[in-house]
Coordinates of C-alpha atoms and ligand atoms in Angstrom, one line a residue:
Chain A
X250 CA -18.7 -66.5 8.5
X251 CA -18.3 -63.9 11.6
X252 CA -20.8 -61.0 12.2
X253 CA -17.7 -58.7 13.0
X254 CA -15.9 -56.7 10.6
X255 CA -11.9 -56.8 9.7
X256 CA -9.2 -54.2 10.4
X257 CA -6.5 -54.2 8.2
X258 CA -3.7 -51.6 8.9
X259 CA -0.4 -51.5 6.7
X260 CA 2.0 -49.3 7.4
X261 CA -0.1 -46.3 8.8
X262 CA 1.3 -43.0 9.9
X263 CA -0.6 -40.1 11.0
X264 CA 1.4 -37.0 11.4
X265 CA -0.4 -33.8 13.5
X266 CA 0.0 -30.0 11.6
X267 CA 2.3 -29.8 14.5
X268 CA 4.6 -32.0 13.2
X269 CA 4.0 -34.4 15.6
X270 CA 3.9 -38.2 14.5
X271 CA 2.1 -40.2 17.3
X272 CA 1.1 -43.5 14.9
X273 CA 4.3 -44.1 12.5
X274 CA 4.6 -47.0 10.2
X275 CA 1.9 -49.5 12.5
X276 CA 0.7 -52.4 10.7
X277 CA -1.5 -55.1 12.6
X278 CA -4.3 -57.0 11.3
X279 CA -7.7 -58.1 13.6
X280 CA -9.9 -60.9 13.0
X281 CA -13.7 -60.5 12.3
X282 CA -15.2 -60.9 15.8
X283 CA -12.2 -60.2 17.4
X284 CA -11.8 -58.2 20.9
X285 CA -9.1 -56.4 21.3
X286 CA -7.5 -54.0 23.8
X287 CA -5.2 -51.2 23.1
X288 CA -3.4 -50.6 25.8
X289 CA -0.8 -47.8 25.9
X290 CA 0.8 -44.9 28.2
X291 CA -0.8 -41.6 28.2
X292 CA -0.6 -39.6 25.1
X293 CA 0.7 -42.4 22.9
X294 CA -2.1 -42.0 20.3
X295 CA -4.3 -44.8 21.2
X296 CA -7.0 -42.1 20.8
X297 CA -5.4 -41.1 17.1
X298 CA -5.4 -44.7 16.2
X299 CA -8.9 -45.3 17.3
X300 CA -10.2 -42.8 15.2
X301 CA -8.4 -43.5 11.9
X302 CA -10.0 -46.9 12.6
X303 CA -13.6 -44.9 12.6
X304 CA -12.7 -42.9 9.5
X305 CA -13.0 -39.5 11.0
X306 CA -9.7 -39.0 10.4
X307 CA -7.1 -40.4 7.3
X308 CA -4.0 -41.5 7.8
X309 CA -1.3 -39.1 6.4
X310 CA 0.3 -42.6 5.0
X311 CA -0.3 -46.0 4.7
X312 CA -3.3 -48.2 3.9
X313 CA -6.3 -49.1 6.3
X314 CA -9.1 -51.4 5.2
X315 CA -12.0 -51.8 7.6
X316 CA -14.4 -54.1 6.1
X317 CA -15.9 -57.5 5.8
X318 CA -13.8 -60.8 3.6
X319 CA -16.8 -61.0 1.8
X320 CA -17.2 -57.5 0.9
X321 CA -20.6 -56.4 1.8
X322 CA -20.8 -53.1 1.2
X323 CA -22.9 -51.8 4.7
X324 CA -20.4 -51.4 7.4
X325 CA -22.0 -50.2 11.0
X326 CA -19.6 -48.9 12.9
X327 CA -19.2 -47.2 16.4
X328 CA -17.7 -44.9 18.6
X329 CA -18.3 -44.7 22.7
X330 CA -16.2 -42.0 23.6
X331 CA -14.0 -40.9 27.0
X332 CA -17.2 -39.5 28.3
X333 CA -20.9 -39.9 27.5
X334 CA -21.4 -37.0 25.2
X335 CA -25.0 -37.4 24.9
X336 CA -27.4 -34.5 23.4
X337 CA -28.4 -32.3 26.6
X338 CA -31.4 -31.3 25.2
X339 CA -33.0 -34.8 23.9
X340 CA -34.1 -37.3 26.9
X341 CA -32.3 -40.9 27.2
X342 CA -34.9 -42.8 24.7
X343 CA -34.4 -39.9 21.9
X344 CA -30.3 -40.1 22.4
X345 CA -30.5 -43.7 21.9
X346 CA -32.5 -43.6 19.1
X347 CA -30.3 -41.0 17.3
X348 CA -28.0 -42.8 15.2
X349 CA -31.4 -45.1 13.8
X350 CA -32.4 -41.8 12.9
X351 CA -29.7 -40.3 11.0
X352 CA -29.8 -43.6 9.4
X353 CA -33.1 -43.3 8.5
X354 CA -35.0 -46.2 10.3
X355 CA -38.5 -46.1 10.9
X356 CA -40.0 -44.6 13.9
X357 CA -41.4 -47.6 15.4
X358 CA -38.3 -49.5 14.6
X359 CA -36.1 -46.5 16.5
X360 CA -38.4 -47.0 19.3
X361 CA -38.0 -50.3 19.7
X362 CA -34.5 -51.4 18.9
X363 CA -33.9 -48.1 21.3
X364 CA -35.9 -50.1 24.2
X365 CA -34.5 -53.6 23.6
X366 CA -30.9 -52.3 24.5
X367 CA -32.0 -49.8 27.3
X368 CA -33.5 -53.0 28.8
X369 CA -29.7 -54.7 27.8
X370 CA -28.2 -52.7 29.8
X371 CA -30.6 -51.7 32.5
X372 CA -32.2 -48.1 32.0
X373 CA -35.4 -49.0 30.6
X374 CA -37.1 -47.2 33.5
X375 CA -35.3 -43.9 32.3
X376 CA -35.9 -43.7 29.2
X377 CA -37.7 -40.4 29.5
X378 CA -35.1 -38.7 31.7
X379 CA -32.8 -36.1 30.6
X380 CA -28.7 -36.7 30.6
X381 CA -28.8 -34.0 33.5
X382 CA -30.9 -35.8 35.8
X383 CA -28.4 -39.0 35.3
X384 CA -25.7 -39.7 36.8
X385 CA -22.2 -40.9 35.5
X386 CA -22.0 -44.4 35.3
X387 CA -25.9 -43.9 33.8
X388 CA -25.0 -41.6 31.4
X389 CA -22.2 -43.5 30.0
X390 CA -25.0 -46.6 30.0
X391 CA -27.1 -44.5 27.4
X392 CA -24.3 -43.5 25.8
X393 CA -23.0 -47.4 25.1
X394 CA -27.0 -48.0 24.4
X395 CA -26.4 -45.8 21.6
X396 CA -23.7 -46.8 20.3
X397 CA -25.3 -50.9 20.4
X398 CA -28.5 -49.8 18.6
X399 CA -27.4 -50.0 15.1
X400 CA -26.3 -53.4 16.0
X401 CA -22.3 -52.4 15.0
X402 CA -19.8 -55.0 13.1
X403 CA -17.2 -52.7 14.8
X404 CA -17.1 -51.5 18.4
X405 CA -14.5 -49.0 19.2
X406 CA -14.6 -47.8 22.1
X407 CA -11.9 -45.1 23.7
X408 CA -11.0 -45.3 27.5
X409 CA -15.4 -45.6 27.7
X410 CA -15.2 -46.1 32.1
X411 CA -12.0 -44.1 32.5
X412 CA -14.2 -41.2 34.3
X413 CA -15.9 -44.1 36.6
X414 CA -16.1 -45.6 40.0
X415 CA -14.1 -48.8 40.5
X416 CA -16.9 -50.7 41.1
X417 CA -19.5 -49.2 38.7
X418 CA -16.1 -49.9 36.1
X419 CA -15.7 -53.4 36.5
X420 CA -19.4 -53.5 36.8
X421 CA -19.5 -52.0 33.0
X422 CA -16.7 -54.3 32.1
X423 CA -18.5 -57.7 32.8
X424 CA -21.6 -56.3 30.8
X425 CA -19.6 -55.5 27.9
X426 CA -17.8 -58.6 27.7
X427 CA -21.2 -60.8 28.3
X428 CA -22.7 -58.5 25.8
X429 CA -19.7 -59.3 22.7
X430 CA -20.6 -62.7 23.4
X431 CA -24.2 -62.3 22.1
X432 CA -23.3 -60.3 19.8
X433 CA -20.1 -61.1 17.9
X434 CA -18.7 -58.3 16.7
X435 CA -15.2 -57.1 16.3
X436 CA -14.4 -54.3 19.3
X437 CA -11.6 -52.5 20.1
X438 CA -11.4 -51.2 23.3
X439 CA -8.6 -48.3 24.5
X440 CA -7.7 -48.1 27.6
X441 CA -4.6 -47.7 29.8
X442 CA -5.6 -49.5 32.6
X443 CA -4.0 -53.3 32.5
X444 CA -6.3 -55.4 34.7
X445 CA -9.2 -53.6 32.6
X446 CA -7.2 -54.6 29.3
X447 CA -6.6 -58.3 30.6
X448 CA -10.2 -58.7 31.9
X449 CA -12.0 -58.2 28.5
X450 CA -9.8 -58.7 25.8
X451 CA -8.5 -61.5 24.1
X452 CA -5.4 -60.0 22.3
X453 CA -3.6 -57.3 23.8
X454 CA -1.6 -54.3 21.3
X455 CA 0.2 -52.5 23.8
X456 CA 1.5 -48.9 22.2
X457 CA 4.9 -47.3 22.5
X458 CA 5.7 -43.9 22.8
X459 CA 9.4 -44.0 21.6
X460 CA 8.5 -46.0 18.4
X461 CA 5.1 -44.6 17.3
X462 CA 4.1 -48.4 17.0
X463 CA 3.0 -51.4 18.6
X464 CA 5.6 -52.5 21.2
X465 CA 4.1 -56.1 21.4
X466 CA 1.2 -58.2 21.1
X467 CA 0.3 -61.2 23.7
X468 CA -2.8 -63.3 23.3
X469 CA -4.8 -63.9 26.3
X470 CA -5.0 -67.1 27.8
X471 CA -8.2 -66.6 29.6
X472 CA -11.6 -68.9 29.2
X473 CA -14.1 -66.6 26.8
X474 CA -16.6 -66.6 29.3
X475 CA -15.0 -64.7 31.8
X476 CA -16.6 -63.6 35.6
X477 CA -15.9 -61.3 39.2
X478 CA -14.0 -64.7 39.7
X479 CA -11.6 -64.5 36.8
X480 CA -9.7 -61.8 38.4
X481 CA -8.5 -64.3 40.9
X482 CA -7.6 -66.8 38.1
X483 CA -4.1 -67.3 37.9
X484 CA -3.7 -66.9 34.4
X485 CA -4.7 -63.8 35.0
X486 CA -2.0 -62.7 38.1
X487 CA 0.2 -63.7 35.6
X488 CA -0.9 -61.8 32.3
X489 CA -1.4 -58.6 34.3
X490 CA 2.6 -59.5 35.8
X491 CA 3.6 -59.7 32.4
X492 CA 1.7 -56.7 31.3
X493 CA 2.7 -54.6 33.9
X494 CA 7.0 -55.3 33.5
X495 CA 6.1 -54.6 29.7
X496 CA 4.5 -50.7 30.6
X497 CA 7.1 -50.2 33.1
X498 CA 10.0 -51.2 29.9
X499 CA 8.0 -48.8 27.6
X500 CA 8.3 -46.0 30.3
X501 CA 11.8 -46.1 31.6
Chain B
X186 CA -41.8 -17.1 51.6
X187 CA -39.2 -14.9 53.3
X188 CA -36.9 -14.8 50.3
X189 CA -39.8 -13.7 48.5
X190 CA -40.8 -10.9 50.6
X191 CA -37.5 -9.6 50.4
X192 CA -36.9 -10.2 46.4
X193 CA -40.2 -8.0 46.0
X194 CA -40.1 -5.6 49.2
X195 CA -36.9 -4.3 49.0
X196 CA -37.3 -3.0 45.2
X197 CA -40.4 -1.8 46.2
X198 CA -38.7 0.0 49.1
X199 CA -36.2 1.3 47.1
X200 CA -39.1 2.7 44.4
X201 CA -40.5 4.5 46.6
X202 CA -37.6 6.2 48.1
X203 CA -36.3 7.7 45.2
X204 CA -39.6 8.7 44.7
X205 CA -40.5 10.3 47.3
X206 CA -37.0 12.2 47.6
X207 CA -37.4 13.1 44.2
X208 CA -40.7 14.4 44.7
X209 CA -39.6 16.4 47.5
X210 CA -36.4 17.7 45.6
X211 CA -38.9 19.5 43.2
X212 CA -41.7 20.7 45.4
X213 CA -38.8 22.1 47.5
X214 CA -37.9 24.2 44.4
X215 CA -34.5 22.8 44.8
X216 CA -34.4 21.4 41.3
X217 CA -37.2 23.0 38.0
X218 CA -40.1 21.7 37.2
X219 CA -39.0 22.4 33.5
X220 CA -35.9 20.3 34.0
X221 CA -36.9 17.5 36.4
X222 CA -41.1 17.3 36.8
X223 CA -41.8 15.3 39.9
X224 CA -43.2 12.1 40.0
X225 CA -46.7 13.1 40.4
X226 CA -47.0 15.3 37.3
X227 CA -45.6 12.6 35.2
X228 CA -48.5 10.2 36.8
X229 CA -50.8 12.6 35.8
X230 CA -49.7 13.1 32.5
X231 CA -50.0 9.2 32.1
X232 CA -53.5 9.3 33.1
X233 CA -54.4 13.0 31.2
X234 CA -52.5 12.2 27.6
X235 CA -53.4 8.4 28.1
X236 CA -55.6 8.2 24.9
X237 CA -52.8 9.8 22.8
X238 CA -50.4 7.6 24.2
X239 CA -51.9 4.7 23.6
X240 CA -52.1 5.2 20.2
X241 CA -48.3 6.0 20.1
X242 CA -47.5 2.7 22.5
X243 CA -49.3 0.7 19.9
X244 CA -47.8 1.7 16.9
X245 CA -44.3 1.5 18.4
X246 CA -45.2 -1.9 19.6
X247 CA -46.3 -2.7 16.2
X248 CA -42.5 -1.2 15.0
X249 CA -40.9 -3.3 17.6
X250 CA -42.7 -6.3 17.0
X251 CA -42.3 -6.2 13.3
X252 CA -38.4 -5.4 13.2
X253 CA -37.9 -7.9 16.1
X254 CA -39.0 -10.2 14.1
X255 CA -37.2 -9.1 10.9
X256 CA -34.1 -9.4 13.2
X257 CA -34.7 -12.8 14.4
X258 CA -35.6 -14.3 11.7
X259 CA -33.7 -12.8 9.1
X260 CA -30.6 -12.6 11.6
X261 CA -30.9 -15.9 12.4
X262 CA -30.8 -17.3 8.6
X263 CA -27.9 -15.3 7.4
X264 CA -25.7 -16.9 10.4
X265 CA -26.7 -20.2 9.1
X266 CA -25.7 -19.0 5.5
X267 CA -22.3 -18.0 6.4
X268 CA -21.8 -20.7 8.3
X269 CA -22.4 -23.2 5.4
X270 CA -20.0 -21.8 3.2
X271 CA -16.8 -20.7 4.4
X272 CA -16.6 -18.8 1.2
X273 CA -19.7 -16.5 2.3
X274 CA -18.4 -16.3 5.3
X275 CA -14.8 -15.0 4.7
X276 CA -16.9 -12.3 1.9
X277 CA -19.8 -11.0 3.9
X278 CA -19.1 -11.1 8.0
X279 CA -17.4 -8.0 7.6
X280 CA -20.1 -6.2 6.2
X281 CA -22.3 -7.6 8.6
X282 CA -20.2 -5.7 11.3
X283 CA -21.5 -2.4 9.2
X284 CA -24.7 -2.7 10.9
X285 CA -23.7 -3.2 14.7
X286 CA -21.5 0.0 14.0
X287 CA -23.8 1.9 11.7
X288 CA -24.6 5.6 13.3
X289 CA -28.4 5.5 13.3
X290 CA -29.0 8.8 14.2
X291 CA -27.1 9.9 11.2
X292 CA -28.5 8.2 8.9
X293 CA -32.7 7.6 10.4
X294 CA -33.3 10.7 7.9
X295 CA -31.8 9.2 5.0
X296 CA -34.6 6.0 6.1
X297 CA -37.0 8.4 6.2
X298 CA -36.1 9.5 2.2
X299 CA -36.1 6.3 1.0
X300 CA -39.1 4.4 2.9
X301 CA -40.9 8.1 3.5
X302 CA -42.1 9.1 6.5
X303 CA -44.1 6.6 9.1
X304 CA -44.0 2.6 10.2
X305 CA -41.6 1.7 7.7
X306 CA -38.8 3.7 7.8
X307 CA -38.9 3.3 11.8
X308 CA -39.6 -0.6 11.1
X309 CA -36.0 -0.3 9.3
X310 CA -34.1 1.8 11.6
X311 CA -35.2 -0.6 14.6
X312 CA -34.0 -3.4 12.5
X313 CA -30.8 -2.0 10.9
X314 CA -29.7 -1.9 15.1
X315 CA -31.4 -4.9 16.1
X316 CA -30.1 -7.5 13.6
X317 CA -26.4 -7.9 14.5
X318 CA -26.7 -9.5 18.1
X319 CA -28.7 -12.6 16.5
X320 CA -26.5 -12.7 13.8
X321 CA -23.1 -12.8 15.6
X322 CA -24.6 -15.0 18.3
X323 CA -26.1 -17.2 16.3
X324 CA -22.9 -17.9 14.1
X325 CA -21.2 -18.0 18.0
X326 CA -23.3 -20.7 19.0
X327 CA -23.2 -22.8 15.6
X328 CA -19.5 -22.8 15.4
X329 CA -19.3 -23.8 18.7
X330 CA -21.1 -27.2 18.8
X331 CA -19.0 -29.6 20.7
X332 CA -16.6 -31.7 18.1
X333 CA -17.3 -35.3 19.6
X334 CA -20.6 -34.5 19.0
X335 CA -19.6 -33.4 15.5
X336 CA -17.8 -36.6 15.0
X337 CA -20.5 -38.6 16.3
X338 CA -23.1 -37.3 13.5
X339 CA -20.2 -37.7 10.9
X340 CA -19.7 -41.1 12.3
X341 CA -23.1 -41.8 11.5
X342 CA -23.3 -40.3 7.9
X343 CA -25.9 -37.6 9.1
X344 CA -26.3 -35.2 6.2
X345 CA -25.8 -31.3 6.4
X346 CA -29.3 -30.8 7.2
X347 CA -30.0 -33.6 9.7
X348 CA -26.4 -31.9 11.6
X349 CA -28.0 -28.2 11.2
X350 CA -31.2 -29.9 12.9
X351 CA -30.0 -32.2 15.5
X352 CA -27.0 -31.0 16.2
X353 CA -25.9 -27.3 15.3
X354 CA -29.2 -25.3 15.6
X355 CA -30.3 -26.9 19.2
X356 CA -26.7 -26.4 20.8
X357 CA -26.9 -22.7 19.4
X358 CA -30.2 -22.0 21.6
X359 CA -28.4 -20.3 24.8
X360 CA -26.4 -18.2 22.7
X361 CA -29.1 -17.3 20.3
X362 CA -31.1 -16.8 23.5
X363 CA -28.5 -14.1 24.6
X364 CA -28.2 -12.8 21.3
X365 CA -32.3 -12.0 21.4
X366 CA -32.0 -10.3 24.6
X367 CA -29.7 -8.2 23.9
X368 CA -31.5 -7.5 20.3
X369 CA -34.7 -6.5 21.7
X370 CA -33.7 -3.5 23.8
X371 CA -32.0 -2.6 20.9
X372 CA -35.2 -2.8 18.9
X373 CA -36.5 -0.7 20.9
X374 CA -33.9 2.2 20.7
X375 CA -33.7 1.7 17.3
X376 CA -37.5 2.4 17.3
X377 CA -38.0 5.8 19.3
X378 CA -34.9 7.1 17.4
X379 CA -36.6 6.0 13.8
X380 CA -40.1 7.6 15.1
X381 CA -38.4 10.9 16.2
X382 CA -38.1 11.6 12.5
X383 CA -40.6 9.0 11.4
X384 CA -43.8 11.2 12.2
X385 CA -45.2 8.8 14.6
X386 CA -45.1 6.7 17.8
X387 CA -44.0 7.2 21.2
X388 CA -40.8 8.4 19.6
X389 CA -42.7 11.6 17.7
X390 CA -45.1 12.4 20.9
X391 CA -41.5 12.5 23.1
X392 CA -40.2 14.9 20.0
X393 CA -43.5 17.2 20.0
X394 CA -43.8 17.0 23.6
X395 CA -40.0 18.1 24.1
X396 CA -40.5 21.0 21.3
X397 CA -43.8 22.4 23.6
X398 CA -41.7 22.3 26.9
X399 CA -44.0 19.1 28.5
X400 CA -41.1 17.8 30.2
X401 CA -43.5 15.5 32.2
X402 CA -45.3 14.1 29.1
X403 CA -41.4 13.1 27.7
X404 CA -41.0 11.8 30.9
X405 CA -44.1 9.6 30.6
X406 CA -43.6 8.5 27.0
X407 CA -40.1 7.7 28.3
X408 CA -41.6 5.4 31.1
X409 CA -44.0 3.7 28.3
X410 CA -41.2 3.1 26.0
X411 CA -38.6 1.2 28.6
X412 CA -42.4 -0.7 30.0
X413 CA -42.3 -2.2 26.3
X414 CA -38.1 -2.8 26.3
X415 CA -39.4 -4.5 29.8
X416 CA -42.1 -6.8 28.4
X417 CA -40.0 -7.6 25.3
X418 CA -36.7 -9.0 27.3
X419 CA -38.8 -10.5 29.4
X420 CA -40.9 -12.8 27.4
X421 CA -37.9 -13.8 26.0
X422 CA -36.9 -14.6 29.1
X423 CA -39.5 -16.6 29.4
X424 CA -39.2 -18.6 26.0
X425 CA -35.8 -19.2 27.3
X426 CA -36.7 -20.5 30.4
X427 CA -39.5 -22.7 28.4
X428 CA -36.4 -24.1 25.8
X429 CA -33.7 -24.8 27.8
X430 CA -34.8 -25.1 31.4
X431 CA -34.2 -29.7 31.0
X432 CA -30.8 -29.3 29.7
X433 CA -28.8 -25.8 30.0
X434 CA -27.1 -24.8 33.5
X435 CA -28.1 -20.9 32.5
X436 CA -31.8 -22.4 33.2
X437 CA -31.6 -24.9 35.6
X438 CA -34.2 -24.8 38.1
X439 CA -33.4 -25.6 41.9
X440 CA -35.3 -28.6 43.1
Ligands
ATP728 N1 -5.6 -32.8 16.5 C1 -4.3 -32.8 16.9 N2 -3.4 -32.0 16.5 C2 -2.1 -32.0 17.0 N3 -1.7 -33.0 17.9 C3 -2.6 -33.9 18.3 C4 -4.0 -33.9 17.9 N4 -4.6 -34.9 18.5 C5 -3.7 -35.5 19.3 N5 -2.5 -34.9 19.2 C6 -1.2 -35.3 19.8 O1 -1.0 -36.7 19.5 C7 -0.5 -37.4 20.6 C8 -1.3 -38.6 20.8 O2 -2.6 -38.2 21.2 P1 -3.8 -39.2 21.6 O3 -5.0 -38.5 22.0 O4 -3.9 -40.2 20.5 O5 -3.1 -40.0 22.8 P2 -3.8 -41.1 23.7 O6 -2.9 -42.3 23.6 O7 -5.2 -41.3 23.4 O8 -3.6 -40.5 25.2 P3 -4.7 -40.6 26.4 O9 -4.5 -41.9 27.0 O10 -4.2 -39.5 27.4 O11 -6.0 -40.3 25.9 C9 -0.5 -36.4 21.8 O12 0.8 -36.0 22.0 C10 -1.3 -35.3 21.3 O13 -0.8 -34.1 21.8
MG729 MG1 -7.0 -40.8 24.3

């Protein structure tokens, strides 16, 4: 019995008003507590797919079923986006504490739960800063604080370090792989960079342009617990060899 | 220090330039005294008709602060009605636009008829000019709260009211902000114009005070009238300053 929750797509189109079709006929299917890494050339609808996942947006065709085998009916979802996107106007503790409070969860619960993850992933010291006194790699902290504080069964997360530093980036990367260990649940992170796709995931969908769909799925060899030193491993020379022919195919 | 000296020398320079070369312009005889009065015999009618206009400044203060706040708050609450309902919105905008184009001077006698002479017909001719800025503002800055923050709150479930709270009414500030400036000097147009007809006010002593030739009272009414415009924008100027100055650029303080 896995904390995360399921993602079954069949068949799933989405078509723009502009006639545009970037997701046609994908199916694929992800375990509860899986991690997995879209991984996709620029403007193949990664983004598109990641947010049918969330339900802000329904496919035009197709069935998609986000939810646990047993059929509990609370699913916690969420969404870290390209950039941090916090509220300008509420400090760090109150943006974290946000989705508690649309959810309706008690004050000193908010608080709390707020904290516990600010400590996780090291702004407890700002908590009464606001996201203009913060800078980049900060700010996208809070924002991946808020998106932890419901304690989610599904992380998606879209491109979340693209705007980053390299080091600051692979910095975020290790936390957010040690933190799915603790926590267990099913993420799905976007990204198009391959060494970031082969470091945290354990199953890679790469994207296609020309067909709308998935182009190919490999499963990554690496450990689960994985370290700065991993990137030498190589298992993981390899992957990001394979990877990298793959994108190179999808683009010519 | 240096900066400061200048930011508050130089206009001070420049006041009394223009004042003294006006001053001189009249004395001279180059210019009437029944067309321009020089500075000194508007001073003094400040200081001579002072109990008078006292009396006005406070009753048009009263106006201003009364259909200021009609504006506001009224303003303020219909943009959040048509922004609920696209239906309102598509219906009534348009006649909303009535009032932002509305000839005031036309029709301040017609205000007069129907609220009779006095506070309120001025209180509704201030408003009828003031209420359009926080009303197309306001719907400016709702419909322009940032979509990933939009999806983020429909991620979470929020309910309308919870997203009118958290989300759309606090990223609307800095345009309602803009929207208030903009409505106050209105206000206080909208005012003097209602009190010319209205019987009372600074807007009546600057008609009575035209119709016996005191050219330098007018002129001192005038001066009292733009001092309260003055003291409006800039108090909101300062509740601006007070709301935004953590998160907007527009107040972001050097440090
Ligand atoms: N709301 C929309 N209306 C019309 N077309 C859209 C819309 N959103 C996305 N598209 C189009 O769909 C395609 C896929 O967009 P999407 O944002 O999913 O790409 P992406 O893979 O996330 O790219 P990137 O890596 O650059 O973020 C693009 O060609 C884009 O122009
Ligand atoms: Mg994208």
């Amino acid at each position: 019995m896995s904390f995360g929750l399921s993602i079954h797509a069949e068949k799933i189109s989405q078509q723009f008003a502009t006639g545009l079709m970037p997701i046609r006929d994908l199916s694929f299917i992800c375990a509860p507590g899986e991690f997995i890494a879209l991984l996709g050339p620029s403007g193949c609808g990664k983004s598109t797919l990641l947010r049918m996942i969330a339900g802000l947006r329904k496919p035009s065709s197709g069935t998609l079923a986000v939810g646990q085998e047993q059929g509990a009916s609370e699913k916690r979802v969420s969404y870290v986006f390209q950039e941090a996107y916090l509220l300008p106007w509420r400090k760090v503790l109150e943006n974290v504490t946000l989705p508690l409070e649309l959810l309706g969860a008690s004050r000193v619960e908010r608080e709390f739960k707020a904290r516990t993850v600010l400590e996780r992933v090291g702004l407890i010291d700002f908590e009464s800063y606001y996201p203009s006194e913060l800078s980049g790699g900060m700010k996208m902290r809070v924002s991946l604080a808020r998106s932890l504080v419901t304690e989610p069964q599904l992380l998606l997360l879209d491109e979340p370090f693209a705007a980053l530093d390299e080091v600051t980036r692979l910095k975020l990367d290790q936390e957010l792989r040690d933190l799915w260990l603790e926590a267990k649940m099913t993420v799905v992170f976007v990204t198009h960079s391959i060494s970031e796709a082969a470091f945290l995931a354990d199953r890679i969908v790469m994207l296609s342009k020309k067909t709308s769909g998935i182009a190919q799925e490999l499963t990554n060899p690496l450990p689960r617990e994985r370290s700065f030193a991993t990137r030498a491993d190589s298992r993981f020379t390899e992957l990001t060899q394979q990877l990298f022919s793959q994108f190179q195919e999808l683009e010519a | 220090m240096k900066v400061h000296l200048k930011k508050v020398g130089l206009p001070v320079l420049a006041f009394i330039a223009v004042i003294s070369v006006w001053e001189s312009i009249v004395r001279l005889g180059w210019i009437s005294a029944f067309i321009l009065p020089e500075p000194s015999k508007v001073w003094s009618s400040l200081i001579e008709d002072w109990p008078e206009l006292w009396v006005a400044l406070k009753t048009t203060t009263f106006s201003v602060g009364i259909s200021f706040f009609l504006s506001v708050s009224i303003g303020i609450c219909s943009a959040i009605l048509l922004f609920t309902s696209e239906m309102v919105l598509l219906a009534l905008y348009p006649y909303t636009i009535f009032f932002q184009t509305v000839p005031i001077i036309a029709i301040a006698p017609l205000l007069v008829i129907w609220f009779g002479y006095g506070v309120p017909a001025v209180v509704a001719s201030a408003f009828i000019v003031s209420v359009f800025p926080v009303i197309a503002s306001t719907l400016t800055g709702l419909l322009s709260a940032d979509p990933a923050l939009r999806d983020l709150f429909k991620l979470y479930r929020a309910s309308r009211t919870q997203s009118m709270v958290k989300l759309y009414l606090p990223s609307s500030i800095p345009y309602i902000m803009n929207g208030l400036r903009i409505s106050g000097g209105l206000a206080v147009i909208g005012a003097i114009v209602g009190e010319f007809l209205g019987g009372v006010g600074i807007g009546s002593v600057i008609d009575v005070a035209r119709a016996q030739q005191r050219i330098d009272k007018v002129f001192a009414s005038v001066l009292l009238a733009s001092a309260l415009g003055l003291l409006l924008i800039k108090s909101i100027d300062g509740v601006s300053y007070w709301l935004l100055r953590h998160w907007h650029p527009s107040e972001a303080k050097e440090s």
